[in-house]
PDB file of C-alpha atoms in Angstrom:
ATOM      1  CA  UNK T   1      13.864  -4.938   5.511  1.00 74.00           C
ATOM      2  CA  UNK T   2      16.179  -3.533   7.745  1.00 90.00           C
ATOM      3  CA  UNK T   3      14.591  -2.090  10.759  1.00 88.00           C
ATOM      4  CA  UNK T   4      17.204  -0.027  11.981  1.00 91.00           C
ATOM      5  CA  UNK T   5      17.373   1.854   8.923  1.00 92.00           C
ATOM      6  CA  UNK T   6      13.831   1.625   7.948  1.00 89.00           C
ATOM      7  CA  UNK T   7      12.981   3.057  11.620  1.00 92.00           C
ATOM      8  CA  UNK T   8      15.447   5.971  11.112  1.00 95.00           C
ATOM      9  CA  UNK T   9      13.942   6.791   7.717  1.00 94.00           C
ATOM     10  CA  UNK T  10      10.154   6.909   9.508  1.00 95.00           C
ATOM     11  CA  UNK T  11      11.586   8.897  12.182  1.00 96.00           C
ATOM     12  CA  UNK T  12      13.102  11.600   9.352  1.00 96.00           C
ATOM     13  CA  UNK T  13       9.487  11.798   7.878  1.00 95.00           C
ATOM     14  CA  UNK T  14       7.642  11.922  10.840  1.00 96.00           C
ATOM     15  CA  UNK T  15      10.188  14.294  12.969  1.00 96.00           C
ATOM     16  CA  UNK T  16      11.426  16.463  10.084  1.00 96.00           C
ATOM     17  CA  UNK T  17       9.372  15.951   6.763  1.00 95.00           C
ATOM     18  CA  UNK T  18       6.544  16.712   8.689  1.00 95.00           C
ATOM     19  CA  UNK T  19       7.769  18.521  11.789  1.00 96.00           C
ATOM     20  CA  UNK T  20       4.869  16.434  14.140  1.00 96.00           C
ATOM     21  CA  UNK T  21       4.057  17.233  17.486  1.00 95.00           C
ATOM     22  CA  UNK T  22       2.804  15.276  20.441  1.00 94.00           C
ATOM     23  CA  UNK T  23      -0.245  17.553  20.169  1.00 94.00           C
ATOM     24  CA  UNK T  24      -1.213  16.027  16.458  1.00 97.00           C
ATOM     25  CA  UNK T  25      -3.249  13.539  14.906  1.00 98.00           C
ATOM     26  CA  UNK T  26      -1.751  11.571  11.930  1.00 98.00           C
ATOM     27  CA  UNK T  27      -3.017   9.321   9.807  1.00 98.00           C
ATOM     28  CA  UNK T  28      -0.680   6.528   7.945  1.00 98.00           C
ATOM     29  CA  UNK T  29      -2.468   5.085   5.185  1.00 96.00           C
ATOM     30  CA  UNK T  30      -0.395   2.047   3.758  1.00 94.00           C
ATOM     31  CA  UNK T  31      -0.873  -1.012   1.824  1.00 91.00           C
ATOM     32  CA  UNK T  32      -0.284  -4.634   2.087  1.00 89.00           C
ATOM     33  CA  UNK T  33       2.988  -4.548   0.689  1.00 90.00           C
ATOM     34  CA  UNK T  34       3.888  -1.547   2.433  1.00 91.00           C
ATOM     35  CA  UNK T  35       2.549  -2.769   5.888  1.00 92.00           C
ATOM     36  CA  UNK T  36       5.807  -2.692   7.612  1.00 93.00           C
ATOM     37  CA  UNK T  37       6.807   0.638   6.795  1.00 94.00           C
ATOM     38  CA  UNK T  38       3.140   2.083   7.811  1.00 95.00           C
ATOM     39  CA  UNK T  39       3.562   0.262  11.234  1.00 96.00           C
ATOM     40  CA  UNK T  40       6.827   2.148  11.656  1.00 96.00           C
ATOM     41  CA  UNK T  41       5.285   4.967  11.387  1.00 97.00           C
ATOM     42  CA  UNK T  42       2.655   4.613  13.487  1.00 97.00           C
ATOM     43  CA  UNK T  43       5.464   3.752  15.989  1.00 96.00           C
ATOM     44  CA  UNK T  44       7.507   7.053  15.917  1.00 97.00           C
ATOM     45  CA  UNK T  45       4.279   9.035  15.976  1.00 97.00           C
ATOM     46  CA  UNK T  46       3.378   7.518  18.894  1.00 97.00           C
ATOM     47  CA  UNK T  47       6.469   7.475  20.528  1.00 96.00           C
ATOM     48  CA  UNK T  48       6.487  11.430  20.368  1.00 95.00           C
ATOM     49  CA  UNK T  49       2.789  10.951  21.415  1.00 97.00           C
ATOM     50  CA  UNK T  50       0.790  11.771  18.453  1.00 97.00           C
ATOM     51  CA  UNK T  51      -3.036  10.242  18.173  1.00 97.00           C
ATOM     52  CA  UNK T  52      -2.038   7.568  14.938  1.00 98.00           C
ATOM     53  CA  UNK T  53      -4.494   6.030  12.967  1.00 98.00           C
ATOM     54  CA  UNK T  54      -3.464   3.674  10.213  1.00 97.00           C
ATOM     55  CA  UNK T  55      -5.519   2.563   7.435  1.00 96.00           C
ATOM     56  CA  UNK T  56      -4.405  -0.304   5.249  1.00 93.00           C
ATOM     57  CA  UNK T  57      -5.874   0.189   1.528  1.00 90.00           C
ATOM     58  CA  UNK T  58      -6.768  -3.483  -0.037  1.00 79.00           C
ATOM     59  CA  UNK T  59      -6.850  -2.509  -3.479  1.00 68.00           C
ATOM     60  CA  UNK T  60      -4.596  -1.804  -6.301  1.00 68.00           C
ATOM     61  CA  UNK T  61      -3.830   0.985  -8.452  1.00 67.00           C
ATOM     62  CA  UNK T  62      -6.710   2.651 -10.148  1.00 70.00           C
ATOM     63  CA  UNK T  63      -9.504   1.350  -7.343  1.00 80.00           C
ATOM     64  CA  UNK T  64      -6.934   3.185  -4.781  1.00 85.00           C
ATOM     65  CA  UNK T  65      -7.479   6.170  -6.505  1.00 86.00           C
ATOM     66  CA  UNK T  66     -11.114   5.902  -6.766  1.00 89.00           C
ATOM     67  CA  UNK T  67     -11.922   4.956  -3.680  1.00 92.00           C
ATOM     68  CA  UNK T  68     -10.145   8.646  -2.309  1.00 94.00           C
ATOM     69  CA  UNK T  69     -11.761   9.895  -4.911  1.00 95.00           C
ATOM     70  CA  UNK T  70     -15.278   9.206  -4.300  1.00 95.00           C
ATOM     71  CA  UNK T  71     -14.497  10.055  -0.523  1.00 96.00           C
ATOM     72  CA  UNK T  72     -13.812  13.892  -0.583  1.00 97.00           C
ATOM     73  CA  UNK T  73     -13.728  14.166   3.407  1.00 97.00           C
ATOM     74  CA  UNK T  74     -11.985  11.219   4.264  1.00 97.00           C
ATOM     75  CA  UNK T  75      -9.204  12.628   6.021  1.00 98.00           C
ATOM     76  CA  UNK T  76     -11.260  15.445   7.574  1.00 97.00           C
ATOM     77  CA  UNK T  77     -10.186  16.185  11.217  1.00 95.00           C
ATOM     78  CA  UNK T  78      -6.168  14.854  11.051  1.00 98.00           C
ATOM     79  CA  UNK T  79      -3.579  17.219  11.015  1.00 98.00           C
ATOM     80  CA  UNK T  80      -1.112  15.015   8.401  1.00 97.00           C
ATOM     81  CA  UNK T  81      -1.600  12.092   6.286  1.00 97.00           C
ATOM     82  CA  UNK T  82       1.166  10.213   5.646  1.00 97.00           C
ATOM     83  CA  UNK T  83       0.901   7.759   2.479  1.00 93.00           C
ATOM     84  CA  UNK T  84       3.042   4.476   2.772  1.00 90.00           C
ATOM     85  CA  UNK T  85       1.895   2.968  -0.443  1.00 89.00           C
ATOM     86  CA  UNK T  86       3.238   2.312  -4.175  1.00 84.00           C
ATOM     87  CA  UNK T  87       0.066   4.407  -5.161  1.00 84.00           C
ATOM     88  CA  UNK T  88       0.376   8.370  -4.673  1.00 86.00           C
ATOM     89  CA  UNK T  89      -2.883   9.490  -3.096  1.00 89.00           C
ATOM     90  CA  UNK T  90      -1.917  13.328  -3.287  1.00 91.00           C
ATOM     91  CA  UNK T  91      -3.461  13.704  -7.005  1.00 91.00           C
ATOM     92  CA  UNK T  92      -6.621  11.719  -5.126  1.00 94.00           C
ATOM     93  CA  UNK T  93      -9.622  14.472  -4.935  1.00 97.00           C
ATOM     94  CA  UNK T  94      -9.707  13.510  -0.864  1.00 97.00           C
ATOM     95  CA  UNK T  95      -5.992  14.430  -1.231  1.00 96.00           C
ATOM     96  CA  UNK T  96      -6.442  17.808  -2.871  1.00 97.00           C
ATOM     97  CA  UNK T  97      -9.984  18.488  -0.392  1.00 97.00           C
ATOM     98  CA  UNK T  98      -7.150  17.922   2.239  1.00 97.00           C
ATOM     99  CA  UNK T  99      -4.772  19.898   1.524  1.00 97.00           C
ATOM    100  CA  UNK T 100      -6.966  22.639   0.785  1.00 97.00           C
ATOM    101  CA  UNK T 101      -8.158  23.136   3.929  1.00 96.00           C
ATOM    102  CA  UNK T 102      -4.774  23.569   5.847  1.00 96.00           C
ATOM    103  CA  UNK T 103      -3.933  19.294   6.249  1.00 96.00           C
ATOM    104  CA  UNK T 104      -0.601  18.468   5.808  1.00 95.00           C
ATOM    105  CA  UNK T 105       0.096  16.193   3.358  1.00 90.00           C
TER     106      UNK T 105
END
């Protein structure tokens, strides 16, 4: 990976995908193969002086997806949720709970 571009592409996301400000709390949730990218992340948010949490999923695929699923209110009290991983958690029902009440996403 190249960091220099990698670090510019996080700082895009975070600064103006999601427009974050020093007053937000994130969360990055990323995956083993994705760990670098989520770290990144965490690293620009920070840097503009976001709270960052990162959580790093250890399963694959389907369990992903029903692990958000059978946690509704998982990302209850963050402002954005970034995903970093090859699975997409926005059709997750903690996703969609999430977005529903005003987190970006």
């Amino acid at each position: 990976m190249n960091r220099e571009k990698a670090l510019h592409g996080a700082e895009i996301i975070v600064k103006n995908w999601i427009a974050a400000r020093s007053c937000d709390n994130i969360l990055i949730v990323t995956d083993t193969p994705h760990r670098e990218e989520g770290l990144l992340l965490k690293e620009v948010c920070e840097k503009l002086g976001c709270e960052t949490d990162i959580m790093v999923t250890d399963r694959d695929g389907k369990l992903v997806g029903l692990y958000f699923d059978s946690n509704p209110h998982i990302f209850a009290g963050y402002d954005y949720v970034i995903g970093a991983t090859d699975y997409s958690l926005v059709t997750t029902i903690a996703a969609k709970t999430a977005i529903k009440n005003g987190i970006g996403f």
